[in-house]
Amino acid sequence: MRALVSAAGLLALVLVGLGLTGARFAPGDSLAVVRVPLALLAALTLPWARPRWLAALGTGAALLALAGPVAGMLLPAKGTPGPVAVYQKNVLREARRHDAMVADILARASDVVTLQEVTSPTHPVLTGIAPQYPVQHWCRFARMGGVAVASRWPMVPGTAHCMKSMTAAAMQVQAPGGPLWVVSMHLRWPWPAEQAVQVRWLEPELKALAGPLVMAGDFNMLAWGASVRRLAQATGTERVGPVRPTYWVFGALPLGIDHAMSAGGGTVELLPRFESDHNGLLARLHPGKGYGD
């Protein structure tokens, strides 16, 4: 029995290690999704491994792998609210009722709104917020539903576009602190789905957006995944806020896959799901250098 338990722990630890390779090995990000349960399994079983040096080394490695995610979940949020308020929401493409969601968006009175899975059934969300957010850009991607940006501020003419990767909508707005790019993101799931390919397509598109930028969306990847890190690097931003579950797989596995990013940090508040299967986010972001200077 001890040998079986030890073998399970070692296998879990190997899978944790492979989950760190997502930047170069697409299946690695799939394993990153389950890094916490795998590392927890390793930490609970490897103390029974033999020889003792293997038990100590393996248990230490498992605890180290747990440290970052657990700290992100448990430590109090750092940062101060920024001048740009972003309401982020995956609206669920099949949703037929939107009244509570629309009312919440209007009540929160953010500066910009980023939406995913905007389809014919969910387009009434955009219509409903139009009086307060008249500047709207909707990319009608067929496979995953559309992606949209809405703003109370005017758009810089000619800047609205849909990423060729079919994952993001972007437009530059005339914010009080100067021109500001707003990106709404929706990635597919990691391998065997196309997330890694989408990120490769996105990187040059995002790098081409010159100037201050805020980005929010459904990344279908946890905070420690390579895809999230690569998109942050491409935009010169960082993920903002603590790690909180925003989507529950089969109602049992909590995943924090919706994120907000900016160069200067900020704060993020978790919002109700309403008619969607995702929690919303209210981010108050500092766009960083070049904004308000």
PDB file of C-alpha atoms in Angstrom:
ATOM      1  CA  MET A   1       0.000   0.000   0.000  1.00  0.00           C
ATOM      2  CA  ARG A   2       2.827   2.412   0.869  1.00  0.00           C
ATOM      3  CA  ALA A   3       4.419   1.783  -2.521  1.00  0.00           C
ATOM      4  CA  LEU A   4       1.125   2.485  -4.300  1.00  0.00           C
ATOM      5  CA  VAL A   5       0.535   5.706  -2.365  1.00  0.00           C
ATOM      6  CA  SER A   6       4.108   6.846  -3.009  1.00  0.00           C
ATOM      7  CA  ALA A   7       3.791   6.091  -6.724  1.00  0.00           C
ATOM      8  CA  ALA A   8       0.605   8.152  -6.920  1.00  0.00           C
ATOM      9  CA  GLY A   9       2.365  11.043  -5.204  1.00  0.00           C
ATOM     10  CA  LEU A  10       5.373  10.865  -7.511  1.00  0.00           C
ATOM     11  CA  LEU A  11       3.138  10.769 -10.582  1.00  0.00           C
ATOM     12  CA  ALA A  12       1.228  13.799  -9.324  1.00  0.00           C
ATOM     13  CA  LEU A  13       4.500  15.656  -8.741  1.00  0.00           C
ATOM     14  CA  VAL A  14       5.734  14.829 -12.258  1.00  0.00           C
ATOM     15  CA  LEU A  15       2.474  16.187 -13.679  1.00  0.00           C
ATOM     16  CA  VAL A  16       2.902  19.355 -11.612  1.00  0.00           C
ATOM     17  CA  GLY A  17       6.352  19.758 -13.154  1.00  0.00           C
ATOM     18  CA  LEU A  18       4.988  19.270 -16.668  1.00  0.00           C
ATOM     19  CA  GLY A  19       2.393  21.919 -15.871  1.00  0.00           C
ATOM     20  CA  LEU A  20       5.216  24.455 -15.635  1.00  0.00           C
ATOM     21  CA  THR A  21       6.143  23.942 -19.298  1.00  0.00           C
ATOM     22  CA  GLY A  22       3.100  25.616 -20.865  1.00  0.00           C
ATOM     23  CA  ALA A  23       5.127  28.331 -22.604  1.00  0.00           C
ATOM     24  CA  ARG A  24       6.824  25.716 -24.812  1.00  0.00           C
ATOM     25  CA  PHE A  25       4.646  22.615 -24.462  1.00  0.00           C
ATOM     26  CA  ALA A  26       0.927  23.236 -25.062  1.00  0.00           C
ATOM     27  CA  PRO A  27      -0.355  20.364 -22.872  1.00  0.00           C
ATOM     28  CA  GLY A  28       1.563  21.933 -19.986  1.00  0.00           C
ATOM     29  CA  ASP A  29      -1.064  24.646 -19.607  1.00  0.00           C
ATOM     30  CA  SER A  30      -3.777  21.982 -19.462  1.00  0.00           C
ATOM     31  CA  LEU A  31      -1.965  20.515 -16.460  1.00  0.00           C
ATOM     32  CA  ALA A  32      -1.588  24.000 -14.964  1.00  0.00           C
ATOM     33  CA  VAL A  33      -5.380  24.069 -14.626  1.00  0.00           C
ATOM     34  CA  VAL A  34      -5.179  21.220 -12.090  1.00  0.00           C
ATOM     35  CA  ARG A  35      -1.879  22.247 -10.476  1.00  0.00           C
ATOM     36  CA  VAL A  36      -3.411  22.812  -7.042  1.00  0.00           C
ATOM     37  CA  PRO A  37      -5.159  19.420  -6.672  1.00  0.00           C
ATOM     38  CA  LEU A  38      -2.120  17.618  -8.124  1.00  0.00           C
ATOM     39  CA  ALA A  39       0.305  19.397  -5.791  1.00  0.00           C
ATOM     40  CA  LEU A  40      -2.012  18.783  -2.844  1.00  0.00           C
ATOM     41  CA  LEU A  41      -2.154  15.070  -3.680  1.00  0.00           C
ATOM     42  CA  ALA A  42       1.645  14.955  -3.869  1.00  0.00           C
ATOM     43  CA  ALA A  43       2.051  16.840  -0.582  1.00  0.00           C
ATOM     44  CA  LEU A  44      -0.298  14.440   1.218  1.00  0.00           C
ATOM     45  CA  THR A  45       1.156  11.193  -0.138  1.00  0.00           C
ATOM     46  CA  LEU A  46       4.895  11.749  -0.577  1.00  0.00           C
ATOM     47  CA  PRO A  47       5.709  11.863   3.162  1.00  0.00           C
ATOM     48  CA  TRP A  48       5.167   8.062   3.069  1.00  0.00           C
ATOM     49  CA  ALA A  49       7.661   7.545   0.245  1.00  0.00           C
ATOM     50  CA  ARG A  50      10.961   5.787   0.767  1.00  0.00           C
ATOM     51  CA  PRO A  51      13.870   6.450   0.953  1.00  0.00           C
ATOM     52  CA  ARG A  52      13.348   9.327   3.352  1.00  0.00           C
ATOM     53  CA  TRP A  53      15.365  11.780   1.286  1.00  0.00           C
ATOM     54  CA  LEU A  54      12.913  11.222  -1.588  1.00  0.00           C
ATOM     55  CA  ALA A  55       9.991  11.827   0.763  1.00  0.00           C
ATOM     56  CA  ALA A  56      11.510  15.069   2.028  1.00  0.00           C
ATOM     57  CA  LEU A  57      12.517  16.341  -1.406  1.00  0.00           C
ATOM     58  CA  GLY A  58       9.214  15.433  -3.041  1.00  0.00           C
ATOM     59  CA  THR A  59       7.080  16.858  -0.252  1.00  0.00           C
ATOM     60  CA  GLY A  60       9.088  20.078  -0.275  1.00  0.00           C
ATOM     61  CA  ALA A  61       8.681  20.423  -4.039  1.00  0.00           C
ATOM     62  CA  ALA A  62       4.924  19.846  -3.763  1.00  0.00           C
ATOM     63  CA  LEU A  63       4.575  22.459  -1.031  1.00  0.00           C
ATOM     64  CA  LEU A  64       6.610  24.910  -3.101  1.00  0.00           C
ATOM     65  CA  ALA A  65       4.283  24.344  -6.065  1.00  0.00           C
ATOM     66  CA  LEU A  66       1.315  25.069  -3.798  1.00  0.00           C
ATOM     67  CA  ALA A  67       2.800  28.225  -2.306  1.00  0.00           C
ATOM     68  CA  GLY A  68       2.100  30.639  -5.155  1.00  0.00           C
ATOM     69  CA  PRO A  69      -1.510  29.640  -5.895  1.00  0.00           C
ATOM     70  CA  VAL A  70      -2.435  29.367  -2.219  1.00  0.00           C
ATOM     71  CA  ALA A  71      -0.878  32.749  -1.447  1.00  0.00           C
ATOM     72  CA  GLY A  72      -2.865  34.279  -4.292  1.00  0.00           C
ATOM     73  CA  MET A  73      -6.055  32.821  -2.847  1.00  0.00           C
ATOM     74  CA  LEU A  74      -5.514  33.596   0.832  1.00  0.00           C
ATOM     75  CA  LEU A  75      -3.441  36.758   1.109  1.00  0.00           C
ATOM     76  CA  PRO A  76      -5.331  40.053   1.304  1.00  0.00           C
ATOM     77  CA  ALA A  77      -5.547  41.992  -1.918  1.00  0.00           C
ATOM     78  CA  LYS A  78      -2.880  44.617  -2.498  1.00  0.00           C
ATOM     79  CA  GLY A  79      -3.095  47.740  -4.586  1.00  0.00           C
ATOM     80  CA  THR A  80      -5.137  50.911  -4.659  1.00  0.00           C
ATOM     81  CA  PRO A  81      -8.147  51.645  -6.858  1.00  0.00           C
ATOM     82  CA  GLY A  82      -7.160  53.188 -10.166  1.00  0.00           C
ATOM     83  CA  PRO A  83      -8.884  55.906 -12.206  1.00  0.00           C
ATOM     84  CA  VAL A  84     -10.245  53.560 -14.899  1.00  0.00           C
ATOM     85  CA  ALA A  85     -13.168  51.335 -13.893  1.00  0.00           C
ATOM     86  CA  VAL A  86     -13.751  48.230 -16.032  1.00  0.00           C
ATOM     87  CA  TYR A  87     -16.795  45.972 -15.752  1.00  0.00           C
ATOM     88  CA  GLN A  88     -15.860  42.508 -17.065  1.00  0.00           C
ATOM     89  CA  LYS A  89     -18.450  39.830 -17.871  1.00  0.00           C
ATOM     90  CA  ASN A  90     -18.875  36.639 -19.874  1.00  0.00           C
ATOM     91  CA  VAL A  91     -22.622  36.889 -20.492  1.00  0.00           C
ATOM     92  CA  LEU A  92     -23.202  33.195 -21.497  1.00  0.00           C
ATOM     93  CA  ARG A  93     -24.170  32.869 -25.122  1.00  0.00           C
ATOM     94  CA  GLU A  94     -27.423  30.953 -24.502  1.00  0.00           C
ATOM     95  CA  ALA A  95     -28.754  33.246 -21.758  1.00  0.00           C
ATOM     96  CA  ARG A  96     -32.247  34.547 -22.485  1.00  0.00           C
ATOM     97  CA  ARG A  97     -32.780  36.780 -19.464  1.00  0.00           C
ATOM     98  CA  HIS A  98     -30.519  39.768 -18.946  1.00  0.00           C
ATOM     99  CA  ASP A  99     -32.395  42.287 -16.819  1.00  0.00           C
ATOM    100  CA  ALA A 100     -30.437  41.779 -13.584  1.00  0.00           C
ATOM    101  CA  MET A 101     -27.096  41.814 -15.402  1.00  0.00           C
ATOM    102  CA  VAL A 102     -27.902  44.986 -17.324  1.00  0.00           C
ATOM    103  CA  ALA A 103     -29.151  46.663 -14.153  1.00  0.00           C
ATOM    104  CA  ASP A 104     -25.932  45.783 -12.338  1.00  0.00           C
ATOM    105  CA  ILE A 105     -23.713  47.084 -15.137  1.00  0.00           C
ATOM    106  CA  LEU A 106     -25.589  50.377 -15.137  1.00  0.00           C
ATOM    107  CA  ALA A 107     -25.581  50.624 -11.340  1.00  0.00           C
ATOM    108  CA  ARG A 108     -21.824  50.017 -11.057  1.00  0.00           C
ATOM    109  CA  ALA A 109     -21.261  52.939 -13.452  1.00  0.00           C
ATOM    110  CA  SER A 110     -17.853  51.797 -14.681  1.00  0.00           C
ATOM    111  CA  ASP A 111     -16.056  53.710 -17.416  1.00  0.00           C
ATOM    112  CA  VAL A 112     -15.796  50.818 -19.868  1.00  0.00           C
ATOM    113  CA  VAL A 113     -17.370  47.372 -20.182  1.00  0.00           C
ATOM    114  CA  THR A 114     -15.765  44.232 -21.628  1.00  0.00           C
ATOM    115  CA  LEU A 115     -18.124  41.414 -22.648  1.00  0.00           C
ATOM    116  CA  GLN A 116     -17.712  37.908 -24.059  1.00  0.00           C
ATOM    117  CA  GLU A 117     -20.161  35.464 -25.703  1.00  0.00           C
ATOM    118  CA  VAL A 118     -22.226  38.283 -27.179  1.00  0.00           C
ATOM    119  CA  THR A 119     -24.592  36.478 -29.552  1.00  0.00           C
ATOM    120  CA  SER A 120     -28.055  37.157 -30.951  1.00  0.00           C
ATOM    121  CA  PRO A 121     -29.687  35.975 -27.689  1.00  0.00           C
ATOM    122  CA  THR A 122     -27.304  38.036 -25.528  1.00  0.00           C
ATOM    123  CA  HIS A 123     -26.989  41.146 -27.705  1.00  0.00           C
ATOM    124  CA  PRO A 124     -29.779  42.771 -25.637  1.00  0.00           C
ATOM    125  CA  VAL A 125     -27.097  43.307 -22.973  1.00  0.00           C
ATOM    126  CA  LEU A 126     -25.327  45.739 -25.306  1.00  0.00           C
ATOM    127  CA  THR A 127     -28.636  47.321 -26.254  1.00  0.00           C
ATOM    128  CA  GLY A 128     -29.626  47.660 -22.615  1.00  0.00           C
ATOM    129  CA  ILE A 129     -26.456  49.481 -21.578  1.00  0.00           C
ATOM    130  CA  ALA A 130     -26.293  51.687 -24.686  1.00  0.00           C
ATOM    131  CA  PRO A 131     -27.824  54.791 -23.038  1.00  0.00           C
ATOM    132  CA  GLN A 132     -24.919  54.876 -20.572  1.00  0.00           C
ATOM    133  CA  TYR A 133     -22.313  53.306 -22.883  1.00  0.00           C
ATOM    134  CA  PRO A 134     -23.110  54.635 -26.361  1.00  0.00           C
ATOM    135  CA  VAL A 135     -19.689  53.852 -27.842  1.00  0.00           C
ATOM    136  CA  GLN A 136     -19.712  50.131 -28.639  1.00  0.00           C
ATOM    137  CA  HIS A 137     -17.569  47.771 -30.699  1.00  0.00           C
ATOM    138  CA  TRP A 138     -18.807  44.210 -31.249  1.00  0.00           C
ATOM    139  CA  CYS A 139     -16.706  41.530 -32.977  1.00  0.00           C
ATOM    140  CA  ARG A 140     -19.099  38.797 -34.130  1.00  0.00           C
ATOM    141  CA  PHE A 141     -16.870  35.751 -33.854  1.00  0.00           C
ATOM    142  CA  ALA A 142     -18.957  32.694 -34.699  1.00  0.00           C
ATOM    143  CA  ARG A 143     -17.284  29.818 -32.842  1.00  0.00           C
ATOM    144  CA  MET A 144     -17.273  31.182 -29.302  1.00  0.00           C
ATOM    145  CA  GLY A 145     -19.718  34.031 -29.563  1.00  0.00           C
ATOM    146  CA  GLY A 146     -18.872  37.661 -30.049  1.00  0.00           C
ATOM    147  CA  VAL A 147     -16.528  39.831 -28.000  1.00  0.00           C
ATOM    148  CA  ALA A 148     -17.385  43.449 -27.264  1.00  0.00           C
ATOM    149  CA  VAL A 149     -16.133  46.675 -25.719  1.00  0.00           C
ATOM    150  CA  ALA A 150     -18.468  49.457 -24.595  1.00  0.00           C
ATOM    151  CA  SER A 151     -17.440  52.877 -23.300  1.00  0.00           C
ATOM    152  CA  ARG A 152     -18.897  56.058 -21.882  1.00  0.00           C
ATOM    153  CA  TRP A 153     -15.909  57.874 -23.407  1.00  0.00           C
ATOM    154  CA  PRO A 154     -15.607  58.675 -27.131  1.00  0.00           C
ATOM    155  CA  MET A 155     -13.610  56.406 -29.398  1.00  0.00           C
ATOM    156  CA  VAL A 156     -10.467  57.543 -31.174  1.00  0.00           C
ATOM    157  CA  PRO A 157     -11.608  57.411 -34.819  1.00  0.00           C
ATOM    158  CA  GLY A 158     -10.453  54.393 -36.783  1.00  0.00           C
ATOM    159  CA  THR A 159      -9.094  52.413 -33.830  1.00  0.00           C
ATOM    160  CA  ALA A 160     -11.843  49.811 -33.344  1.00  0.00           C
ATOM    161  CA  HIS A 161     -10.848  46.450 -34.720  1.00  0.00           C
ATOM    162  CA  CYS A 162     -11.302  42.726 -34.292  1.00  0.00           C
ATOM    163  CA  MET A 163      -8.175  40.663 -33.742  1.00  0.00           C
ATOM    164  CA  LYS A 164      -7.362  38.246 -36.574  1.00  0.00           C
ATOM    165  CA  SER A 165      -6.974  35.560 -33.932  1.00  0.00           C
ATOM    166  CA  MET A 166     -10.783  35.802 -33.474  1.00  0.00           C
ATOM    167  CA  THR A 167     -10.352  36.134 -29.733  1.00  0.00           C
ATOM    168  CA  ALA A 168     -10.397  39.837 -28.902  1.00  0.00           C
ATOM    169  CA  ALA A 169     -12.007  43.188 -29.586  1.00  0.00           C
ATOM    170  CA  ALA A 170     -10.000  46.368 -29.147  1.00  0.00           C
ATOM    171  CA  MET A 171     -10.607  50.072 -29.419  1.00  0.00           C
ATOM    172  CA  GLN A 172      -8.850  53.191 -28.212  1.00  0.00           C
ATOM    173  CA  VAL A 173     -10.929  55.704 -26.274  1.00  0.00           C
ATOM    174  CA  GLN A 174     -10.417  59.327 -25.324  1.00  0.00           C
ATOM    175  CA  ALA A 175     -10.198  58.895 -21.557  1.00  0.00           C
ATOM    176  CA  PRO A 176      -9.636  61.790 -19.127  1.00  0.00           C
ATOM    177  CA  GLY A 177      -5.979  60.783 -18.806  1.00  0.00           C
ATOM    178  CA  GLY A 178      -5.456  60.567 -22.559  1.00  0.00           C
ATOM    179  CA  PRO A 179      -5.914  57.928 -25.261  1.00  0.00           C
ATOM    180  CA  LEU A 180      -6.434  54.475 -23.757  1.00  0.00           C
ATOM    181  CA  TRP A 181      -6.669  51.083 -25.416  1.00  0.00           C
ATOM    182  CA  VAL A 182      -9.392  48.784 -24.080  1.00  0.00           C
ATOM    183  CA  VAL A 183      -9.193  45.085 -24.976  1.00  0.00           C
ATOM    184  CA  SER A 184     -11.884  42.473 -24.375  1.00  0.00           C
ATOM    185  CA  MET A 185     -10.444  38.939 -24.480  1.00  0.00           C
ATOM    186  CA  HIS A 186     -11.944  35.472 -24.880  1.00  0.00           C
ATOM    187  CA  LEU A 187      -9.571  32.537 -25.327  1.00  0.00           C
ATOM    188  CA  ARG A 188     -10.576  28.962 -26.001  1.00  0.00           C
ATOM    189  CA  TRP A 189      -9.646  26.231 -23.513  1.00  0.00           C
ATOM    190  CA  PRO A 190      -6.034  24.998 -23.441  1.00  0.00           C
ATOM    191  CA  TRP A 191      -4.798  21.920 -25.282  1.00  0.00           C
ATOM    192  CA  PRO A 192      -6.319  19.955 -26.948  1.00  0.00           C
ATOM    193  CA  ALA A 193      -8.288  23.109 -27.831  1.00  0.00           C
ATOM    194  CA  GLU A 194      -6.532  25.962 -29.628  1.00  0.00           C
ATOM    195  CA  GLN A 195      -5.546  28.305 -26.794  1.00  0.00           C
ATOM    196  CA  ALA A 196      -1.784  28.052 -27.390  1.00  0.00           C
ATOM    197  CA  VAL A 197      -2.228  28.771 -31.114  1.00  0.00           C
ATOM    198  CA  GLN A 198      -4.481  31.730 -30.365  1.00  0.00           C
ATOM    199  CA  VAL A 199      -1.915  33.202 -27.997  1.00  0.00           C
ATOM    200  CA  ARG A 200       0.791  32.945 -30.676  1.00  0.00           C
ATOM    201  CA  TRP A 201      -1.469  34.855 -33.072  1.00  0.00           C
ATOM    202  CA  LEU A 202      -2.403  37.406 -30.436  1.00  0.00           C
ATOM    203  CA  GLU A 203       1.083  38.345 -29.270  1.00  0.00           C
ATOM    204  CA  PRO A 204       2.088  40.440 -32.325  1.00  0.00           C
ATOM    205  CA  GLU A 205      -1.398  41.967 -32.569  1.00  0.00           C
ATOM    206  CA  LEU A 206      -1.311  43.104 -28.953  1.00  0.00           C
ATOM    207  CA  LYS A 207       2.270  44.368 -29.174  1.00  0.00           C
ATOM    208  CA  ALA A 208       1.144  46.638 -32.021  1.00  0.00           C
ATOM    209  CA  LEU A 209      -1.234  48.552 -29.721  1.00  0.00           C
ATOM    210  CA  ALA A 210       0.889  51.557 -28.806  1.00  0.00           C
ATOM    211  CA  GLY A 211       0.075  53.486 -25.654  1.00  0.00           C
ATOM    212  CA  PRO A 212      -1.609  52.859 -22.302  1.00  0.00           C
ATOM    213  CA  LEU A 213      -3.842  49.793 -22.242  1.00  0.00           C
ATOM    214  CA  VAL A 214      -6.260  47.900 -20.015  1.00  0.00           C
ATOM    215  CA  MET A 215      -7.421  44.381 -20.797  1.00  0.00           C
ATOM    216  CA  ALA A 216     -10.049  42.111 -19.288  1.00  0.00           C
ATOM    217  CA  GLY A 217     -11.833  38.954 -20.281  1.00  0.00           C
ATOM    218  CA  ASP A 218     -12.434  35.247 -20.026  1.00  0.00           C
ATOM    219  CA  PHE A 219      -8.967  33.759 -20.543  1.00  0.00           C
ATOM    220  CA  ASN A 220     -10.016  30.151 -19.868  1.00  0.00           C
ATOM    221  CA  MET A 221      -6.748  29.834 -17.960  1.00  0.00           C
ATOM    222  CA  LEU A 222      -5.734  30.323 -14.360  1.00  0.00           C
ATOM    223  CA  ALA A 223      -3.512  33.140 -13.140  1.00  0.00           C
ATOM    224  CA  TRP A 224      -0.351  30.994 -13.153  1.00  0.00           C
ATOM    225  CA  GLY A 225      -0.835  29.634 -16.681  1.00  0.00           C
ATOM    226  CA  ALA A 226       1.680  30.442 -19.410  1.00  0.00           C
ATOM    227  CA  SER A 227      -1.027  31.923 -21.652  1.00  0.00           C
ATOM    228  CA  VAL A 228      -1.887  34.582 -19.070  1.00  0.00           C
ATOM    229  CA  ARG A 229       1.792  35.427 -18.548  1.00  0.00           C
ATOM    230  CA  ARG A 230       2.480  35.684 -22.281  1.00  0.00           C
ATOM    231  CA  LEU A 231      -0.431  38.035 -22.931  1.00  0.00           C
ATOM    232  CA  ALA A 232       0.629  40.182 -19.986  1.00  0.00           C
ATOM    233  CA  GLN A 233       4.136  40.389 -21.446  1.00  0.00           C
ATOM    234  CA  ALA A 234       2.778  41.225 -24.910  1.00  0.00           C
ATOM    235  CA  THR A 235       0.825  44.185 -23.513  1.00  0.00           C
ATOM    236  CA  GLY A 236       3.287  45.317 -20.857  1.00  0.00           C
ATOM    237  CA  THR A 237       0.675  44.686 -18.174  1.00  0.00           C
ATOM    238  CA  GLU A 238       0.209  42.474 -15.139  1.00  0.00           C
ATOM    239  CA  ARG A 239      -2.728  40.545 -13.810  1.00  0.00           C
ATOM    240  CA  VAL A 240      -4.512  42.524 -11.087  1.00  0.00           C
ATOM    241  CA  GLY A 241      -6.204  41.263  -7.940  1.00  0.00           C
ATOM    242  CA  PRO A 242      -6.281  38.109  -5.821  1.00  0.00           C
ATOM    243  CA  VAL A 243      -7.022  34.650  -7.212  1.00  0.00           C
ATOM    244  CA  ARG A 244     -10.756  34.031  -6.918  1.00  0.00           C
ATOM    245  CA  PRO A 245     -12.961  31.400  -8.606  1.00  0.00           C
ATOM    246  CA  THR A 246     -15.046  32.871 -11.416  1.00  0.00           C
ATOM    247  CA  TYR A 247     -16.246  29.629 -13.034  1.00  0.00           C
ATOM    248  CA  TRP A 248     -17.148  26.213 -11.595  1.00  0.00           C
ATOM    249  CA  VAL A 249     -16.577  23.111 -13.751  1.00  0.00           C
ATOM    250  CA  PHE A 250     -19.558  20.767 -13.280  1.00  0.00           C
ATOM    251  CA  GLY A 251     -20.354  22.814 -10.193  1.00  0.00           C
ATOM    252  CA  ALA A 252     -17.464  21.156  -8.343  1.00  0.00           C
ATOM    253  CA  LEU A 253     -14.055  22.442  -9.516  1.00  0.00           C
ATOM    254  CA  PRO A 254     -13.566  26.196  -8.930  1.00  0.00           C
ATOM    255  CA  LEU A 255     -11.427  27.981 -11.517  1.00  0.00           C
ATOM    256  CA  GLY A 256     -10.311  31.605 -11.561  1.00  0.00           C
ATOM    257  CA  ILE A 257     -10.216  32.119 -15.333  1.00  0.00           C
ATOM    258  CA  ASP A 258     -11.559  35.665 -15.725  1.00  0.00           C
ATOM    259  CA  HIS A 259      -8.896  38.343 -15.332  1.00  0.00           C
ATOM    260  CA  ALA A 260      -8.207  42.070 -15.547  1.00  0.00           C
ATOM    261  CA  MET A 261      -4.799  43.485 -16.511  1.00  0.00           C
ATOM    262  CA  SER A 262      -3.059  46.831 -16.458  1.00  0.00           C
ATOM    263  CA  ALA A 263       0.466  48.197 -16.263  1.00  0.00           C
ATOM    264  CA  GLY A 264       0.015  49.997 -12.949  1.00  0.00           C
ATOM    265  CA  GLY A 265      -2.028  47.543 -10.914  1.00  0.00           C
ATOM    266  CA  GLY A 266      -5.299  48.366  -9.200  1.00  0.00           C
ATOM    267  CA  THR A 267      -8.086  46.491  -7.458  1.00  0.00           C
ATOM    268  CA  VAL A 268     -10.601  43.844  -8.526  1.00  0.00           C
ATOM    269  CA  GLU A 269     -13.979  43.051  -6.973  1.00  0.00           C
ATOM    270  CA  LEU A 270     -15.790  39.756  -7.619  1.00  0.00           C
ATOM    271  CA  LEU A 271     -19.373  40.259  -8.816  1.00  0.00           C
ATOM    272  CA  PRO A 272     -22.416  37.940  -8.941  1.00  0.00           C
ATOM    273  CA  ARG A 273     -23.055  35.578 -11.849  1.00  0.00           C
ATOM    274  CA  PHE A 274     -26.640  36.669 -12.517  1.00  0.00           C
ATOM    275  CA  GLU A 275     -27.869  34.811 -15.635  1.00  0.00           C
ATOM    276  CA  SER A 276     -24.343  33.714 -16.643  1.00  0.00           C
ATOM    277  CA  ASP A 277     -22.126  30.807 -15.601  1.00  0.00           C
ATOM    278  CA  HIS A 278     -19.249  33.225 -14.878  1.00  0.00           C
ATOM    279  CA  ASN A 279     -18.831  35.738 -12.105  1.00  0.00           C
ATOM    280  CA  GLY A 280     -18.253  39.279 -13.225  1.00  0.00           C
ATOM    281  CA  LEU A 281     -15.361  41.523 -12.217  1.00  0.00           C
ATOM    282  CA  LEU A 282     -15.252  45.202 -11.370  1.00  0.00           C
ATOM    283  CA  ALA A 283     -11.663  46.340 -11.837  1.00  0.00           C
ATOM    284  CA  ARG A 284     -10.367  49.789 -10.941  1.00  0.00           C
ATOM    285  CA  LEU A 285      -7.110  50.001 -12.832  1.00  0.00           C
ATOM    286  CA  HIS A 286      -4.043  52.210 -13.135  1.00  0.00           C
ATOM    287  CA  PRO A 287      -3.106  52.147 -16.849  1.00  0.00           C
ATOM    288  CA  GLY A 288       0.462  53.069 -15.945  1.00  0.00           C
ATOM    289  CA  LYS A 289       3.073  55.215 -17.645  1.00  0.00           C
ATOM    290  CA  GLY A 290       1.721  57.572 -20.271  1.00  0.00           C
ATOM    291  CA  TYR A 291      -1.764  57.844 -18.798  1.00  0.00           C
ATOM    292  CA  GLY A 292      -2.474  61.152 -17.097  1.00  0.00           C
ATOM    293  CA  ASP A 293       1.192  62.210 -17.248  1.00  0.00           C
TER     294      ASP A 293
END
